[in-house]
mmCIF file of C-alpha atoms in Angstrom:
data_model
loop_
_atom_site.group_PDB
_atom_site.id
_atom_site.type_symbol
_atom_site.label_atom_id
_atom_site.label_comp_id
_atom_site.label_asym_id
_atom_site.label_seq_id
_atom_site.Cartn_x
_atom_site.Cartn_y
_atom_site.Cartn_z
ATOM 1 C CA UNK A 369 49.550 123.610 -61.300
ATOM 2 C CA UNK A 370 49.521 126.353 -58.605
ATOM 3 C CA UNK A 371 52.846 128.101 -58.110
ATOM 4 C CA UNK A 372 54.311 129.198 -54.782
ATOM 5 C CA UNK A 373 54.335 132.717 -56.257
ATOM 6 C CA UNK A 374 52.955 133.700 -59.648
ATOM 7 C CA UNK A 375 55.841 135.931 -60.731
ATOM 8 C CA UNK A 376 53.617 138.684 -62.127
ATOM 9 C CA UNK A 377 55.394 141.325 -60.012
ATOM 10 C CA UNK A 378 58.499 141.520 -57.822
ATOM 11 C CA UNK A 379 58.028 139.289 -54.766
ATOM 12 C CA UNK A 380 58.077 140.837 -51.301
ATOM 13 C CA UNK A 381 60.733 139.047 -49.238
ATOM 14 C CA UNK A 382 61.064 139.184 -45.453
ATOM 15 C CA UNK A 383 64.236 137.812 -43.842
ATOM 16 C CA UNK A 384 64.485 136.240 -40.368
ATOM 17 C CA UNK A 385 67.919 136.301 -38.721
ATOM 18 C CA UNK A 386 69.612 135.808 -35.355
ATOM 19 C CA UNK A 387 73.151 136.876 -36.305
ATOM 20 C CA UNK A 388 74.893 138.513 -39.222
ATOM 21 C CA UNK A 389 72.261 137.696 -41.878
ATOM 22 C CA UNK A 390 74.894 136.794 -44.487
ATOM 23 C CA UNK A 391 72.291 135.444 -46.904
ATOM 24 C CA UNK A 392 70.362 138.717 -46.702
ATOM 25 C CA UNK A 393 73.540 140.551 -47.641
ATOM 26 C CA UNK A 394 73.829 138.306 -50.709
ATOM 27 C CA UNK A 395 70.221 139.121 -51.625
ATOM 28 C CA UNK A 396 70.825 142.862 -51.380
ATOM 29 C CA UNK A 397 73.844 142.527 -53.684
ATOM 30 C CA UNK A 398 71.982 140.296 -56.161
ATOM 31 C CA UNK A 399 71.323 141.750 -59.623
ATOM 32 C CA UNK A 400 67.752 140.451 -59.356
ATOM 33 C CA UNK A 401 67.061 142.396 -56.161
ATOM 34 C CA UNK A 402 64.516 145.064 -57.000
ATOM 35 C CA UNK A 403 63.719 143.338 -60.276
ATOM 36 C CA UNK A 404 62.193 139.927 -59.485
ATOM 37 C CA UNK A 405 62.117 140.299 -55.696
ATOM 38 C CA UNK A 406 62.754 142.918 -53.025
ATOM 39 C CA UNK A 407 63.690 142.530 -49.371
ATOM 40 C CA UNK A 408 60.952 144.687 -47.853
ATOM 41 C CA UNK A 409 61.461 143.875 -44.184
ATOM 42 C CA UNK A 410 63.165 141.677 -41.620
ATOM 43 C CA UNK A 411 62.694 140.143 -38.189
ATOM 44 C CA UNK A 412 65.270 139.274 -35.547
ATOM 45 C CA UNK A 413 64.951 137.650 -32.145
ATOM 46 C CA UNK A 414 68.321 138.995 -30.948
ATOM 47 C CA UNK A 415 68.687 142.584 -29.768
ATOM 48 C CA UNK A 416 72.363 142.807 -30.695
ATOM 49 C CA UNK A 417 72.273 140.788 -33.927
ATOM 50 C CA UNK A 418 74.769 142.134 -36.457
ATOM 51 C CA UNK A 419 72.138 141.917 -39.169
ATOM 52 C CA UNK A 420 70.287 144.866 -37.614
ATOM 53 C CA UNK A 421 73.048 147.208 -38.756
ATOM 54 C CA UNK A 422 72.822 145.729 -42.244
ATOM 55 C CA UNK A 423 69.095 146.530 -42.217
ATOM 56 C CA UNK A 424 69.730 150.084 -41.012
ATOM 57 C CA UNK A 425 72.442 150.692 -43.611
ATOM 58 C CA UNK A 426 70.203 149.387 -46.405
ATOM 59 C CA UNK A 427 67.100 151.208 -45.187
ATOM 60 C CA UNK A 428 65.195 147.981 -44.523
ATOM 61 C CA UNK A 429 62.614 148.222 -41.726
ATOM 62 C CA UNK A 430 62.913 145.412 -39.233
ATOM 63 C CA UNK A 431 61.108 144.058 -36.202
ATOM 64 C CA UNK A 432 62.931 143.001 -33.045
ATOM 65 C CA UNK A 433 61.075 140.870 -30.544
ATOM 66 C CA UNK A 434 62.830 138.585 -28.059
ATOM 67 C CA UNK A 435 61.055 135.318 -27.426
ATOM 68 C CA UNK A 436 62.050 135.068 -23.745
ATOM 69 C CA UNK A 437 60.541 138.463 -22.964
ATOM 70 C CA UNK A 438 57.395 137.566 -24.902
ATOM 71 C CA UNK A 439 56.969 134.392 -22.864
ATOM 72 C CA UNK A 440 57.746 136.105 -19.547
ATOM 73 C CA UNK A 441 55.259 138.931 -20.133
ATOM 74 C CA UNK A 442 52.480 136.405 -20.693
ATOM 75 C CA UNK A 443 53.478 133.871 -18.057
ATOM 76 C CA UNK A 444 54.126 131.219 -20.707
ATOM 77 C CA UNK A 445 56.388 128.203 -20.365
ATOM 78 C CA UNK A 446 58.898 128.353 -23.269
ATOM 79 C CA UNK A 447 59.191 124.561 -23.182
ATOM 80 C CA UNK A 448 55.532 124.139 -24.071
ATOM 81 C CA UNK A 449 54.747 123.761 -27.764
ATOM 82 C CA UNK A 450 51.636 125.922 -27.408
ATOM 83 C CA UNK A 451 53.795 128.820 -26.175
ATOM 84 C CA UNK A 452 55.765 128.672 -29.401
ATOM 85 C CA UNK A 453 52.572 128.672 -31.428
ATOM 86 C CA UNK A 454 51.316 131.742 -29.565
ATOM 87 C CA UNK A 455 54.576 133.524 -30.313
ATOM 88 C CA UNK A 456 54.316 132.842 -34.031
ATOM 89 C CA UNK A 457 50.681 133.906 -34.012
ATOM 90 C CA UNK A 458 51.865 137.230 -32.591
ATOM 91 C CA UNK A 459 54.651 137.430 -35.148
ATOM 92 C CA UNK A 460 52.214 136.907 -38.036
ATOM 93 C CA UNK A 461 50.504 140.108 -36.928
ATOM 94 C CA UNK A 462 53.809 141.984 -36.868
ATOM 95 C CA UNK A 463 54.757 140.759 -40.341
ATOM 96 C CA UNK A 464 51.465 141.800 -41.926
ATOM 97 C CA UNK A 465 52.810 145.337 -42.450
ATOM 98 C CA UNK A 466 55.346 143.971 -44.951
ATOM 99 C CA UNK A 467 52.844 141.895 -46.968
ATOM 100 C CA UNK A 468 55.426 139.125 -47.492
ATOM 101 C CA UNK A 469 55.223 136.704 -50.398
ATOM 102 C CA UNK A 470 58.344 134.789 -49.338
ATOM 103 C CA UNK A 471 60.033 134.457 -45.946
ATOM 104 C CA UNK A 472 63.731 133.548 -45.912
ATOM 105 C CA UNK A 473 65.503 132.271 -42.805
ATOM 106 C CA UNK A 474 69.113 133.458 -42.686
ATOM 107 C CA UNK A 475 70.815 131.994 -39.638
ATOM 108 C CA UNK A 476 67.592 132.173 -37.638
ATOM 109 C CA UNK A 477 68.229 129.965 -34.612
ATOM 110 C CA UNK A 478 64.706 128.953 -33.697
ATOM 111 C CA UNK A 479 62.266 126.334 -34.951
ATOM 112 C CA UNK A 480 59.442 127.952 -36.923
ATOM 113 C CA UNK A 481 55.979 126.451 -36.424
ATOM 114 C CA UNK A 482 52.323 127.027 -37.181
ATOM 115 C CA UNK A 483 50.452 129.293 -37.423
ATOM 116 C CA UNK A 484 53.195 131.071 -39.368
ATOM 117 C CA UNK A 485 53.927 128.028 -41.551
ATOM 118 C CA UNK A 486 50.249 127.665 -42.340
ATOM 119 C CA UNK A 487 49.850 131.385 -43.059
ATOM 120 C CA UNK A 488 52.784 131.290 -45.500
ATOM 121 C CA UNK A 489 52.386 127.718 -46.681
ATOM 122 C CA UNK A 490 55.286 126.526 -48.880
ATOM 123 C CA UNK A 491 56.634 130.102 -48.875
ATOM 124 C CA UNK A 492 59.151 129.880 -46.005
ATOM 125 C CA UNK A 493 62.687 128.977 -47.105
ATOM 126 C CA UNK A 494 65.755 128.071 -45.056
ATOM 127 C CA UNK A 495 69.392 127.426 -45.898
ATOM 128 C CA UNK A 496 71.039 124.548 -44.032
ATOM 129 C CA UNK A 497 74.839 124.001 -43.966
ATOM 130 C CA UNK A 498 74.898 120.355 -45.002
ATOM 131 C CA UNK A 499 73.921 117.952 -47.760
ATOM 132 C CA UNK A 500 70.386 116.926 -46.820
ATOM 133 C CA UNK A 501 70.317 114.229 -49.503
ATOM 134 C CA UNK A 502 72.408 111.911 -47.304
ATOM 135 C CA UNK A 503 70.020 109.631 -45.430
ATOM 136 C CA UNK A 504 70.480 107.132 -42.621
ATOM 137 C CA UNK A 505 68.443 104.560 -40.723
ATOM 138 C CA UNK A 506 68.604 101.491 -38.516
ATOM 139 C CA UNK A 507 69.193 99.153 -41.457
ATOM 140 C CA UNK A 508 70.785 101.656 -43.850
ATOM 141 C CA UNK A 509 73.797 103.467 -42.399
ATOM 142 C CA UNK A 510 74.239 105.764 -45.387
ATOM 143 C CA UNK A 511 72.048 106.326 -48.434
ATOM 144 C CA UNK A 512 72.858 108.977 -51.033
ATOM 145 C CA UNK A 513 69.466 110.027 -52.381
ATOM 146 C CA UNK A 514 70.723 112.926 -54.505
ATOM 147 C CA UNK A 515 69.891 111.354 -57.862
ATOM 148 C CA UNK A 516 66.680 109.671 -56.743
ATOM 149 C CA UNK A 517 63.284 110.988 -57.696
ATOM 150 C CA UNK A 518 61.300 112.280 -54.750
ATOM 151 C CA UNK A 519 58.854 109.373 -54.713
ATOM 152 C CA UNK A 520 61.648 106.797 -54.426
ATOM 153 C CA UNK A 521 63.227 108.704 -51.540
ATOM 154 C CA UNK A 522 59.843 108.937 -49.821
ATOM 155 C CA UNK A 523 59.328 105.201 -50.261
ATOM 156 C CA UNK A 524 62.738 104.503 -48.699
ATOM 157 C CA UNK A 525 61.770 106.611 -45.716
ATOM 158 C CA UNK A 526 58.513 104.708 -45.357
ATOM 159 C CA UNK A 527 59.881 101.179 -45.831
ATOM 160 C CA UNK A 528 63.283 101.439 -44.148
ATOM 161 C CA UNK A 529 62.714 104.359 -41.802
ATOM 162 C CA UNK A 530 65.611 106.364 -43.227
ATOM 163 C CA UNK A 531 65.830 110.059 -42.465
ATOM 164 C CA UNK A 532 68.204 112.905 -43.194
ATOM 165 C CA UNK A 533 71.543 112.276 -41.542
ATOM 166 C CA UNK A 534 73.062 115.725 -41.138
ATOM 167 C CA UNK A 535 70.425 117.955 -39.568
ATOM 168 C CA UNK A 536 70.553 120.384 -36.675
ATOM 169 C CA UNK A 537 73.001 123.028 -35.527
ATOM 170 C CA UNK A 538 76.082 120.735 -35.614
ATOM 171 C CA UNK A 539 75.575 119.428 -39.144
ATOM 172 C CA UNK A 540 78.956 120.511 -40.525
ATOM 173 C CA UNK A 541 80.843 118.989 -37.590
ATOM 174 C CA UNK A 542 78.792 115.803 -37.896
ATOM 175 C CA UNK A 543 79.583 115.507 -41.612
ATOM 176 C CA UNK A 544 83.318 115.988 -41.006
ATOM 177 C CA UNK A 545 83.297 113.565 -38.089
ATOM 178 C CA UNK A 546 81.429 110.953 -40.151
ATOM 179 C CA UNK A 547 84.096 110.992 -42.862
ATOM 180 C CA UNK A 548 81.950 112.523 -45.603
ATOM 181 C CA UNK A 549 83.965 113.379 -48.730
ATOM 182 C CA UNK A 550 82.087 116.635 -49.296
ATOM 183 C CA UNK A 551 79.133 118.721 -48.185
ATOM 184 C CA UNK A 552 76.825 121.374 -49.630
ATOM 185 C CA UNK A 553 74.538 124.201 -48.556
ATOM 186 C CA UNK A 554 70.903 123.164 -48.986
ATOM 187 C CA UNK A 555 67.916 125.489 -49.415
ATOM 188 C CA UNK A 556 64.647 123.804 -48.530
ATOM 189 C CA UNK A 557 61.024 124.677 -47.908
ATOM 190 C CA UNK A 558 60.417 124.864 -44.175
ATOM 191 C CA UNK A 559 58.008 122.383 -42.617
ATOM 192 C CA UNK A 560 57.317 121.529 -38.991
ATOM 193 C CA UNK A 561 59.980 118.817 -39.195
ATOM 194 C CA UNK A 562 63.279 120.675 -38.646
ATOM 195 C CA UNK A 563 65.465 120.488 -41.775
ATOM 196 C CA UNK A 564 62.918 118.071 -43.226
ATOM 197 C CA UNK A 565 61.183 120.023 -45.985
ATOM 198 C CA UNK A 566 61.421 119.594 -49.780
ATOM 199 C CA UNK A 567 64.791 120.620 -51.204
ATOM 200 C CA UNK A 568 64.785 123.491 -53.706
ATOM 201 C CA UNK A 569 68.477 124.069 -54.452
ATOM 202 C CA UNK A 570 71.928 122.948 -53.358
ATOM 203 C CA UNK A 571 75.234 124.761 -53.659
ATOM 204 C CA UNK A 572 78.377 123.476 -55.288
ATOM 205 C CA UNK A 573 80.245 120.804 -53.358
ATOM 206 C CA UNK A 574 82.735 121.746 -50.641
ATOM 207 C CA UNK A 575 85.415 119.110 -50.258
ATOM 208 C CA UNK A 576 86.262 117.771 -46.802
ATOM 209 C CA UNK A 577 89.956 117.032 -46.421
ATOM 210 C CA UNK A 578 90.594 113.257 -46.100
ATOM 211 C CA UNK A 579 93.088 113.887 -43.299
ATOM 212 C CA UNK A 580 90.186 114.620 -40.959
ATOM 213 C CA UNK A 581 88.584 111.222 -41.464
ATOM 214 C CA UNK A 582 90.062 109.477 -38.450
ATOM 215 C CA UNK A 583 88.850 109.090 -34.861
ATOM 216 C CA UNK A 584 92.397 109.716 -33.630
ATOM 217 C CA UNK A 585 92.194 113.457 -34.317
ATOM 218 C CA UNK A 586 91.369 115.649 -31.336
ATOM 219 C CA UNK A 587 87.684 116.594 -31.490
ATOM 220 C CA UNK A 588 88.412 120.229 -30.682
ATOM 221 C CA UNK A 589 90.509 120.365 -33.836
ATOM 222 C CA UNK A 590 87.685 118.740 -35.801
ATOM 223 C CA UNK A 591 85.313 121.407 -34.483
ATOM 224 C CA UNK A 592 87.750 124.151 -35.450
ATOM 225 C CA UNK A 593 88.038 122.722 -38.963
ATOM 226 C CA UNK A 594 84.242 122.395 -39.210
ATOM 227 C CA UNK A 595 83.788 126.016 -38.131
ATOM 228 C CA UNK A 596 86.195 127.147 -40.845
ATOM 229 C CA UNK A 597 84.425 125.023 -43.432
ATOM 230 C CA UNK A 598 81.050 126.450 -42.440
ATOM 231 C CA UNK A 599 82.449 129.960 -42.802
ATOM 232 C CA UNK A 600 83.515 129.092 -46.359
ATOM 233 C CA UNK A 601 80.046 127.704 -47.046
ATOM 234 C CA UNK A 602 78.369 130.902 -45.858
ATOM 235 C CA UNK A 603 80.342 132.908 -48.384
ATOM 236 C CA UNK A 604 80.410 130.517 -51.326
ATOM 237 C CA UNK A 605 77.473 128.186 -50.751
ATOM 238 C CA UNK A 606 74.577 129.696 -48.818
ATOM 239 C CA UNK A 607 74.316 132.855 -50.897
ATOM 240 C CA UNK A 608 74.417 131.295 -54.391
ATOM 241 C CA UNK A 609 72.000 128.520 -53.392
ATOM 242 C CA UNK A 610 69.589 131.024 -51.862
ATOM 243 C CA UNK A 611 69.726 133.357 -54.853
ATOM 244 C CA UNK A 612 68.919 130.503 -57.232
ATOM 245 C CA UNK A 613 66.036 129.373 -55.014
ATOM 246 C CA UNK A 614 64.662 132.913 -54.927
ATOM 247 C CA UNK A 615 65.025 133.139 -58.694
ATOM 248 C CA UNK A 616 62.903 130.008 -59.124
ATOM 249 C CA UNK A 617 60.211 131.080 -56.665
ATOM 250 C CA UNK A 618 60.044 134.796 -57.485
ATOM 251 C CA UNK A 619 59.755 134.215 -61.235
ATOM 252 C CA UNK A 620 56.854 131.815 -60.750
ATOM 253 C CA UNK A 621 58.689 128.641 -61.707
ATOM 254 C CA UNK A 622 58.272 126.524 -58.575
ATOM 255 C CA UNK A 623 55.242 124.501 -57.511
ATOM 256 C CA UNK A 624 54.660 122.183 -54.559
ATOM 257 C CA UNK A 625 52.159 119.346 -54.308
ATOM 258 C CA UNK A 626 52.178 117.700 -50.895
ATOM 259 C CA UNK A 627 55.936 117.343 -50.320
ATOM 260 C CA UNK A 628 56.963 117.115 -53.990
ATOM 261 C CA UNK A 629 58.469 120.078 -55.830
ATOM 262 C CA UNK A 630 58.047 120.790 -59.536
ATOM 263 C CA UNK A 631 59.861 123.250 -61.754
ATOM 264 C CA UNK A 632 59.010 124.966 -65.026
ATOM 265 C CA UNK A 633 61.283 126.045 -67.883
ATOM 266 C CA UNK A 634 64.461 124.344 -66.710
ATOM 267 C CA UNK A 635 66.458 121.738 -68.608
ATOM 268 C CA UNK A 636 66.540 118.784 -66.232
ATOM 269 C CA UNK A 637 66.721 115.034 -66.627
ATOM 270 C CA UNK A 638 63.762 114.129 -64.472
ATOM 271 C CA UNK A 639 61.163 111.451 -64.052
ATOM 272 C CA UNK A 640 57.826 113.195 -64.510
ATOM 273 C CA UNK A 641 56.193 115.864 -66.595
ATOM 274 C CA UNK A 642 53.005 117.423 -65.231
ATOM 275 C CA UNK A 643 51.238 120.335 -66.966
ATOM 276 C CA UNK A 644 54.505 121.297 -68.621
ATOM 277 C CA UNK A 645 56.382 121.150 -65.329
ATOM 278 C CA UNK A 646 59.143 118.755 -64.371
ATOM 279 C CA UNK A 647 59.602 117.074 -61.030
ATOM 280 C CA UNK A 648 62.827 118.098 -59.363
ATOM 281 C CA UNK A 649 65.108 115.281 -58.200
ATOM 282 C CA UNK A 650 65.369 114.751 -54.450
ATOM 283 C CA UNK A 651 68.422 117.047 -54.409
ATOM 284 C CA UNK A 652 66.517 119.935 -55.942
ATOM 285 C CA UNK A 653 68.460 122.003 -58.457
ATOM 286 C CA UNK A 654 72.192 121.510 -57.837
ATOM 287 C CA UNK A 655 74.685 124.229 -58.676
ATOM 288 C CA UNK A 656 78.057 123.273 -60.085
#
């Protein structure tokens, strides 16, 4: 079964960021950095992103290119999907100097599309600040798919039209506002459906205080609580989940067929065994 990366040498990692690049900081401090993978370059779309200083301090070359300026110089309408594709075609050329094996999004606030996703098929990872195993639909308000195999979850989506409930930029707030008991950071493979790709790893659970589960609380206070919770998740959830995902990919232990992920050499209670590899549950590999 073809692996995302064969693990015969340290993987070249390129990080995309729009802000502080906290997950990149975790990578640089990881004991496996320089051994199984190396951050060889970075890209940011924000001129004053804090992550640029992190790159400079660590000696990591990085590319800055603002999307608005790119569109303006070429007379492109940023609202048109083709404009976005032309930008990522340009960016593929800029990234070629780094020879990336894996691209990691670390607080990159833009939807990534083809041709970049096709060029680095199954090799673009993102960390999302919510539990993407919670599904919802017209006839199913809440479905916890964490322990399901991937085929069962896919069948639910097909038959009942369920989709991931807590996606997008306000996912932490939405989870708090919905009365969820807990949430997790989720690392997934990026596809053209935002926050819709196969899950690789999830962080430990972060409890949501029950006192926030009431519509009587002022929504500004809910937002403030959600912001604080997301800050905790960046420190204790995003980094560990990302490092485990990189460990799996960089050591040649992760495969993808269609939208299903398979793992080698891990002790998991799973449904299938293909060529010595086990199918990950819908939740991916969960950290405790």
